[in-house]
mmCIF file of C-alpha atoms in Angstrom:
data_model
loop_
_atom_site.group_PDB
_atom_site.id
_atom_site.type_symbol
_atom_site.label_atom_id
_atom_site.label_comp_id
_atom_site.label_asym_id
_atom_site.label_seq_id
_atom_site.Cartn_x
_atom_site.Cartn_y
_atom_site.Cartn_z
ATOM 1 C CA ASP A 1 181.737 -66.392 -73.642
ATOM 2 C CA ALA A 2 183.793 -63.244 -74.820
ATOM 3 C CA GLY A 3 183.280 -61.567 -71.395
ATOM 4 C CA VAL A 4 182.483 -57.834 -71.518
ATOM 5 C CA ILE A 5 183.630 -56.118 -74.452
ATOM 6 C CA GLN A 6 184.604 -52.529 -74.476
ATOM 7 C CA SER A 7 185.490 -50.218 -77.285
ATOM 8 C CA PRO A 8 187.722 -48.684 -78.259
ATOM 9 C CA ARG A 9 190.580 -49.675 -76.084
ATOM 10 C CA HIS A 10 192.141 -46.259 -76.337
ATOM 11 C CA GLU A 11 191.199 -42.986 -77.404
ATOM 12 C CA VAL A 12 192.867 -39.675 -77.842
ATOM 13 C CA THR A 13 190.694 -36.755 -78.423
ATOM 14 C CA GLU A 14 191.082 -32.945 -78.299
ATOM 15 C CA MET A 15 189.574 -31.045 -75.724
ATOM 16 C CA GLY A 16 185.877 -29.826 -76.652
ATOM 17 C CA GLN A 17 185.160 -32.950 -78.655
ATOM 18 C CA GLU A 18 182.483 -35.432 -77.821
ATOM 19 C CA VAL A 19 183.619 -38.925 -76.842
ATOM 20 C CA THR A 20 181.623 -42.052 -76.849
ATOM 21 C CA LEU A 21 182.522 -45.250 -75.022
ATOM 22 C CA ARG A 22 180.816 -48.484 -75.660
ATOM 23 C CA CYS A 23 180.181 -51.681 -73.816
ATOM 24 C CA LYS A 24 178.665 -54.950 -74.736
ATOM 25 C CA PRO A 25 177.628 -57.020 -71.135
ATOM 26 C CA ILE A 26 177.676 -60.780 -70.776
ATOM 27 C CA SER A 27 174.801 -62.320 -72.532
ATOM 28 C CA GLY A 28 172.130 -62.944 -69.387
ATOM 29 C CA HIS A 29 173.552 -60.325 -67.049
ATOM 30 C CA ASN A 30 170.884 -57.762 -66.262
ATOM 31 C CA SER A 31 173.071 -55.186 -64.344
ATOM 32 C CA LEU A 32 175.496 -53.081 -65.866
ATOM 33 C CA PHE A 33 178.011 -50.755 -64.414
ATOM 34 C CA TRP A 34 180.382 -47.795 -65.518
ATOM 35 C CA TYR A 35 183.518 -47.150 -63.440
ATOM 36 C CA ARG A 36 186.302 -44.596 -63.943
ATOM 37 C CA GLN A 37 189.676 -45.281 -62.590
ATOM 38 C CA THR A 38 192.488 -42.402 -61.922
ATOM 39 C CA MET A 39 195.403 -42.522 -59.816
ATOM 40 C CA MET A 40 194.216 -39.537 -57.765
ATOM 41 C CA ARG A 41 190.768 -40.992 -57.085
ATOM 42 C CA GLY A 42 190.978 -44.548 -57.660
ATOM 43 C CA LEU A 43 187.932 -46.608 -58.867
ATOM 44 C CA GLU A 44 184.728 -44.416 -58.916
ATOM 45 C CA LEU A 45 181.232 -45.779 -59.723
ATOM 46 C CA LEU A 46 179.603 -43.511 -62.230
ATOM 47 C CA ILE A 47 176.395 -45.166 -62.944
ATOM 48 C CA TYR A 48 174.509 -48.322 -62.977
ATOM 49 C CA PHE A 49 171.936 -50.064 -64.662
ATOM 50 C CA ASN A 50 169.309 -52.800 -63.919
ATOM 51 C CA ASN A 51 167.230 -54.381 -66.870
ATOM 52 C CA ASN A 52 168.443 -51.426 -69.033
ATOM 53 C CA VAL A 53 166.993 -48.829 -66.571
ATOM 54 C CA PRO A 54 169.393 -46.162 -64.899
ATOM 55 C CA ILE A 55 169.248 -46.889 -61.144
ATOM 56 C CA ASP A 56 171.643 -44.619 -59.730
ATOM 57 C CA ASP A 57 173.766 -41.902 -61.511
ATOM 58 C CA SER A 58 174.770 -39.894 -58.444
ATOM 59 C CA GLY A 59 178.423 -40.786 -59.410
ATOM 60 C CA MET A 60 178.155 -39.028 -62.762
ATOM 61 C CA PRO A 61 180.533 -35.819 -62.481
ATOM 62 C CA GLU A 62 178.770 -33.372 -64.358
ATOM 63 C CA ASP A 63 176.065 -32.798 -67.253
ATOM 64 C CA ARG A 64 178.674 -33.321 -69.674
ATOM 65 C CA PHE A 65 178.548 -37.146 -68.823
ATOM 66 C CA SER A 66 175.544 -39.193 -70.119
ATOM 67 C CA ALA A 67 174.934 -42.688 -70.319
ATOM 68 C CA LYS A 68 172.328 -44.785 -72.170
ATOM 69 C CA MET A 69 171.319 -48.606 -72.209
ATOM 70 C CA PRO A 70 169.138 -49.072 -75.028
ATOM 71 C CA ASN A 71 168.681 -52.620 -75.037
ATOM 72 C CA ALA A 72 170.421 -55.532 -72.767
ATOM 73 C CA SER A 73 173.537 -56.093 -74.807
ATOM 74 C CA PHE A 74 174.622 -52.456 -75.331
ATOM 75 C CA SER A 75 175.594 -49.390 -73.315
ATOM 76 C CA THR A 76 177.249 -46.146 -74.223
ATOM 77 C CA LEU A 77 179.094 -43.560 -72.103
ATOM 78 C CA LYS A 78 179.211 -39.967 -73.643
ATOM 79 C CA ILE A 79 181.068 -37.000 -72.581
ATOM 80 C CA GLN A 80 180.478 -33.942 -74.425
ATOM 81 C CA PRO A 81 182.491 -31.617 -74.455
ATOM 82 C CA SER A 82 185.564 -33.431 -73.027
ATOM 83 C CA GLU A 83 188.049 -31.759 -70.956
ATOM 84 C CA PRO A 84 191.639 -32.595 -70.085
ATOM 85 C CA ARG A 85 190.582 -33.744 -66.395
ATOM 86 C CA ASP A 86 188.266 -36.424 -67.920
ATOM 87 C CA SER A 87 191.458 -38.294 -68.941
ATOM 88 C CA ALA A 88 191.117 -41.935 -67.166
ATOM 89 C CA VAL A 89 190.405 -45.475 -67.842
ATOM 90 C CA TYR A 90 186.875 -46.399 -67.819
ATOM 91 C CA PHE A 91 185.527 -49.760 -67.076
ATOM 92 C CA CYS A 92 182.387 -51.251 -67.638
ATOM 93 C CA ALA A 93 181.313 -54.226 -65.716
ATOM 94 C CA SER A 94 178.140 -56.551 -65.803
ATOM 95 C CA SER A 95 176.414 -59.007 -63.227
ATOM 96 C CA PHE A 96 173.597 -61.177 -63.065
ATOM 97 C CA GLY A 97 170.782 -60.438 -60.680
ATOM 98 C CA GLN A 98 170.668 -57.077 -58.856
ATOM 99 C CA GLY A 99 173.213 -56.094 -56.624
ATOM 100 C CA GLY A 100 176.412 -57.716 -56.044
ATOM 101 C CA ASN A 101 175.831 -61.199 -54.526
ATOM 102 C CA TYR A 102 177.194 -62.991 -57.864
ATOM 103 C CA GLY A 103 180.075 -60.592 -58.419
ATOM 104 C CA TYR A 104 180.958 -58.574 -61.461
ATOM 105 C CA THR A 105 182.772 -59.160 -64.558
ATOM 106 C CA PHE A 106 184.703 -56.412 -65.843
ATOM 107 C CA GLY A 107 185.942 -55.437 -69.212
ATOM 108 C CA SER A 108 189.296 -54.460 -70.328
ATOM 109 C CA GLY A 109 188.694 -50.800 -69.944
ATOM 110 C CA THR A 110 188.926 -47.914 -72.429
ATOM 111 C CA ARG A 111 191.993 -45.570 -71.780
ATOM 112 C CA LEU A 112 190.652 -41.927 -72.512
ATOM 113 C CA THR A 113 193.258 -39.245 -72.916
ATOM 114 C CA VAL A 114 191.802 -35.527 -73.742
ATOM 115 C CA VAL A 115 194.470 -33.252 -74.796
ATOM 116 C CA ALA B 1 175.670 -48.143 -44.985
ATOM 117 C CA GLN B 2 178.036 -50.796 -46.004
ATOM 118 C CA SER B 3 181.736 -49.977 -46.502
ATOM 119 C CA VAL B 4 185.064 -51.697 -47.074
ATOM 120 C CA ALA B 5 188.701 -50.597 -46.098
ATOM 121 C CA GLN B 6 191.941 -51.621 -47.299
ATOM 122 C CA PRO B 7 194.441 -49.879 -44.751
ATOM 123 C CA GLU B 8 197.544 -50.455 -46.699
ATOM 124 C CA ASP B 9 198.155 -48.422 -49.805
ATOM 125 C CA GLN B 10 201.053 -50.824 -50.564
ATOM 126 C CA VAL B 11 202.330 -54.062 -49.492
ATOM 127 C CA ASN B 12 206.144 -55.282 -50.133
ATOM 128 C CA VAL B 13 206.889 -58.959 -50.080
ATOM 129 C CA ALA B 14 209.876 -61.008 -51.063
ATOM 130 C CA GLU B 15 209.400 -63.867 -53.405
ATOM 131 C CA GLY B 16 208.610 -67.118 -51.528
ATOM 132 C CA ASN B 17 207.549 -65.313 -48.569
ATOM 133 C CA PRO B 18 203.813 -65.514 -47.486
ATOM 134 C CA LEU B 19 201.833 -62.532 -48.153
ATOM 135 C CA THR B 20 198.769 -60.942 -46.391
ATOM 136 C CA VAL B 21 196.342 -57.986 -47.836
ATOM 137 C CA LYS B 22 194.151 -56.867 -45.348
ATOM 138 C CA CYS B 23 190.585 -55.743 -45.767
ATOM 139 C CA THR B 24 187.969 -55.154 -43.174
ATOM 140 C CA TYR B 25 184.383 -54.358 -43.810
ATOM 141 C CA SER B 26 180.864 -52.949 -42.554
ATOM 142 C CA VAL B 27 177.628 -54.146 -43.582
ATOM 143 C CA SER B 28 174.097 -54.066 -41.817
ATOM 144 C CA GLY B 29 173.147 -57.620 -43.134
ATOM 145 C CA ASN B 30 175.164 -60.533 -44.037
ATOM 146 C CA PRO B 31 178.229 -59.903 -46.109
ATOM 147 C CA TYR B 32 179.120 -61.152 -49.414
ATOM 148 C CA LEU B 33 182.990 -60.936 -49.724
ATOM 149 C CA PHE B 34 184.993 -60.760 -52.774
ATOM 150 C CA TRP B 35 188.589 -60.171 -53.907
ATOM 151 C CA TYR B 36 189.734 -58.761 -57.267
ATOM 152 C CA VAL B 37 192.911 -58.614 -58.877
ATOM 153 C CA GLN B 38 194.140 -55.775 -61.484
ATOM 154 C CA TYR B 39 197.337 -56.609 -63.473
ATOM 155 C CA PRO B 40 198.497 -53.458 -65.356
ATOM 156 C CA ASN B 41 196.327 -52.328 -68.283
ATOM 157 C CA ARG B 42 193.837 -54.951 -67.473
ATOM 158 C CA GLY B 43 190.402 -54.731 -66.014
ATOM 159 C CA LEU B 44 189.680 -56.196 -62.655
ATOM 160 C CA GLN B 45 189.387 -60.189 -62.675
ATOM 161 C CA PHE B 46 187.734 -61.965 -59.896
ATOM 162 C CA LEU B 47 189.936 -63.954 -57.526
ATOM 163 C CA LEU B 48 187.523 -65.464 -54.990
ATOM 164 C CA LYS B 49 184.652 -64.782 -52.767
ATOM 165 C CA TYR B 50 182.812 -65.606 -49.597
ATOM 166 C CA ILE B 51 179.069 -66.178 -49.345
ATOM 167 C CA THR B 52 178.422 -68.604 -46.632
ATOM 168 C CA GLY B 53 180.002 -71.785 -45.202
ATOM 169 C CA ASP B 54 183.630 -72.452 -44.518
ATOM 170 C CA ASN B 55 185.490 -69.331 -43.351
ATOM 171 C CA LEU B 56 188.646 -70.183 -45.556
ATOM 172 C CA VAL B 57 188.002 -69.495 -49.166
ATOM 173 C CA LYS B 58 190.348 -70.855 -51.845
ATOM 174 C CA GLY B 59 190.520 -68.890 -55.039
ATOM 175 C CA SER B 60 192.733 -68.559 -58.315
ATOM 176 C CA TYR B 61 196.329 -68.432 -58.592
ATOM 177 C CA GLY B 62 196.918 -70.085 -55.060
ATOM 178 C CA PHE B 63 195.308 -67.124 -53.053
ATOM 179 C CA GLU B 64 192.959 -67.907 -50.155
ATOM 180 C CA ALA B 65 191.028 -65.696 -47.808
ATOM 181 C CA GLU B 66 189.889 -65.970 -44.247
ATOM 182 C CA PHE B 67 186.401 -64.629 -42.990
ATOM 183 C CA ASN B 68 186.446 -63.565 -39.449
ATOM 184 C CA LYS B 69 183.087 -62.261 -38.398
ATOM 185 C CA SER B 70 184.182 -61.159 -34.941
ATOM 186 C CA GLN B 71 186.877 -59.045 -36.481
ATOM 187 C CA THR B 72 184.946 -57.931 -39.519
ATOM 188 C CA SER B 73 187.808 -58.840 -41.756
ATOM 189 C CA PHE B 74 188.517 -60.640 -44.872
ATOM 190 C CA HIS B 75 192.029 -60.761 -45.469
ATOM 191 C CA LEU B 76 193.623 -62.005 -48.675
ATOM 192 C CA LYS B 77 196.604 -64.522 -48.199
ATOM 193 C CA LYS B 78 199.306 -66.743 -50.000
ATOM 194 C CA PRO B 79 201.741 -69.002 -48.437
ATOM 195 C CA SER B 80 204.366 -68.302 -51.103
ATOM 196 C CA ALA B 81 204.414 -65.116 -53.189
ATOM 197 C CA LEU B 82 205.591 -65.019 -56.841
ATOM 198 C CA VAL B 83 206.939 -61.995 -58.712
ATOM 199 C CA SER B 84 203.912 -62.448 -61.140
ATOM 200 C CA ASP B 85 201.608 -61.636 -58.094
ATOM 201 C CA SER B 86 202.664 -57.980 -58.202
ATOM 202 C CA ALA B 87 199.124 -56.288 -59.115
ATOM 203 C CA LEU B 88 196.715 -54.173 -57.613
ATOM 204 C CA TYR B 89 194.160 -55.992 -55.478
ATOM 205 C CA PHE B 90 190.656 -54.828 -54.397
ATOM 206 C CA CYS B 91 188.341 -55.952 -51.674
ATOM 207 C CA ALA B 92 184.694 -55.809 -52.304
ATOM 208 C CA VAL B 93 181.529 -56.207 -50.117
ATOM 209 C CA SER B 94 177.844 -56.652 -50.658
ATOM 210 C CA ASP B 95 175.216 -56.248 -48.276
ATOM 211 C CA TYR B 96 172.993 -59.196 -49.162
ATOM 212 C CA GLY B 97 169.570 -58.569 -48.299
ATOM 213 C CA GLY B 98 170.414 -54.761 -47.541
ATOM 214 C CA SER B 99 168.866 -51.831 -49.382
ATOM 215 C CA GLN B 100 171.907 -51.124 -51.370
ATOM 216 C CA GLY B 101 172.902 -54.674 -52.536
ATOM 217 C CA ASN B 102 175.743 -53.511 -54.965
ATOM 218 C CA LEU B 103 179.314 -54.123 -54.473
ATOM 219 C CA ILE B 104 181.321 -51.554 -52.543
ATOM 220 C CA PHE B 105 185.002 -51.769 -53.557
ATOM 221 C CA GLY B 106 188.103 -50.692 -51.341
ATOM 222 C CA LYS B 107 190.582 -48.234 -52.552
ATOM 223 C CA GLY B 108 193.085 -50.923 -53.524
ATOM 224 C CA THR B 109 196.458 -52.242 -52.229
ATOM 225 C CA LYS B 110 199.307 -52.271 -54.375
ATOM 226 C CA LEU B 111 201.153 -55.495 -53.961
ATOM 227 C CA SER B 112 204.845 -55.688 -55.035
ATOM 228 C CA VAL B 113 206.651 -58.805 -54.865
ATOM 229 C CA LYS B 114 210.622 -58.731 -55.230
ATOM 230 C CA PRO B 115 212.742 -61.577 -56.561
#
């Protein structure tokens, strides 16, 4: 298994531009999580899906952030318009079953820099 | 509500010495406990987990953790530290059977092993 695949690995964009981050979860996993990691705030849960349905998006910082999961093998996190304070590493993780009983598998992350 | 605490931002250890990274938790039901490690520019990697059974859990890279129900702790240990163990370590807890169920991560502890 190739694990959780995220793309791109690095993204540099100008303020105001739209950014789309992509994630392919492990086949058979039915829960998917988007996290953001910064030095100041650590690891933050943004949103999670179960069976492709968004369950909790209370961690999404603003309306500029949106996430979709059109099918079991693909999810996107979009920021529009992007701002310098969105610069962070964004991780996608997937798991089997609802909840954390089986643990999560994380992708390698997307390092976003907004200038 | 479930929560997890890692009281130390950083732990410094000399190579060859034993190491301990502390974690305490709070859940309403039975805890599922996890340790993850994050190397620079990488995603979080699973180290070990406690679900039930023996209180001493062995994991990857020679790490182990001891579940202590009375102290609600799950400290990560290694008998002899290596410089290559230097990384960020996250403790996580899931409240199996609870209403939330997802993993809650601590803020992380940076482990620095000096030669």
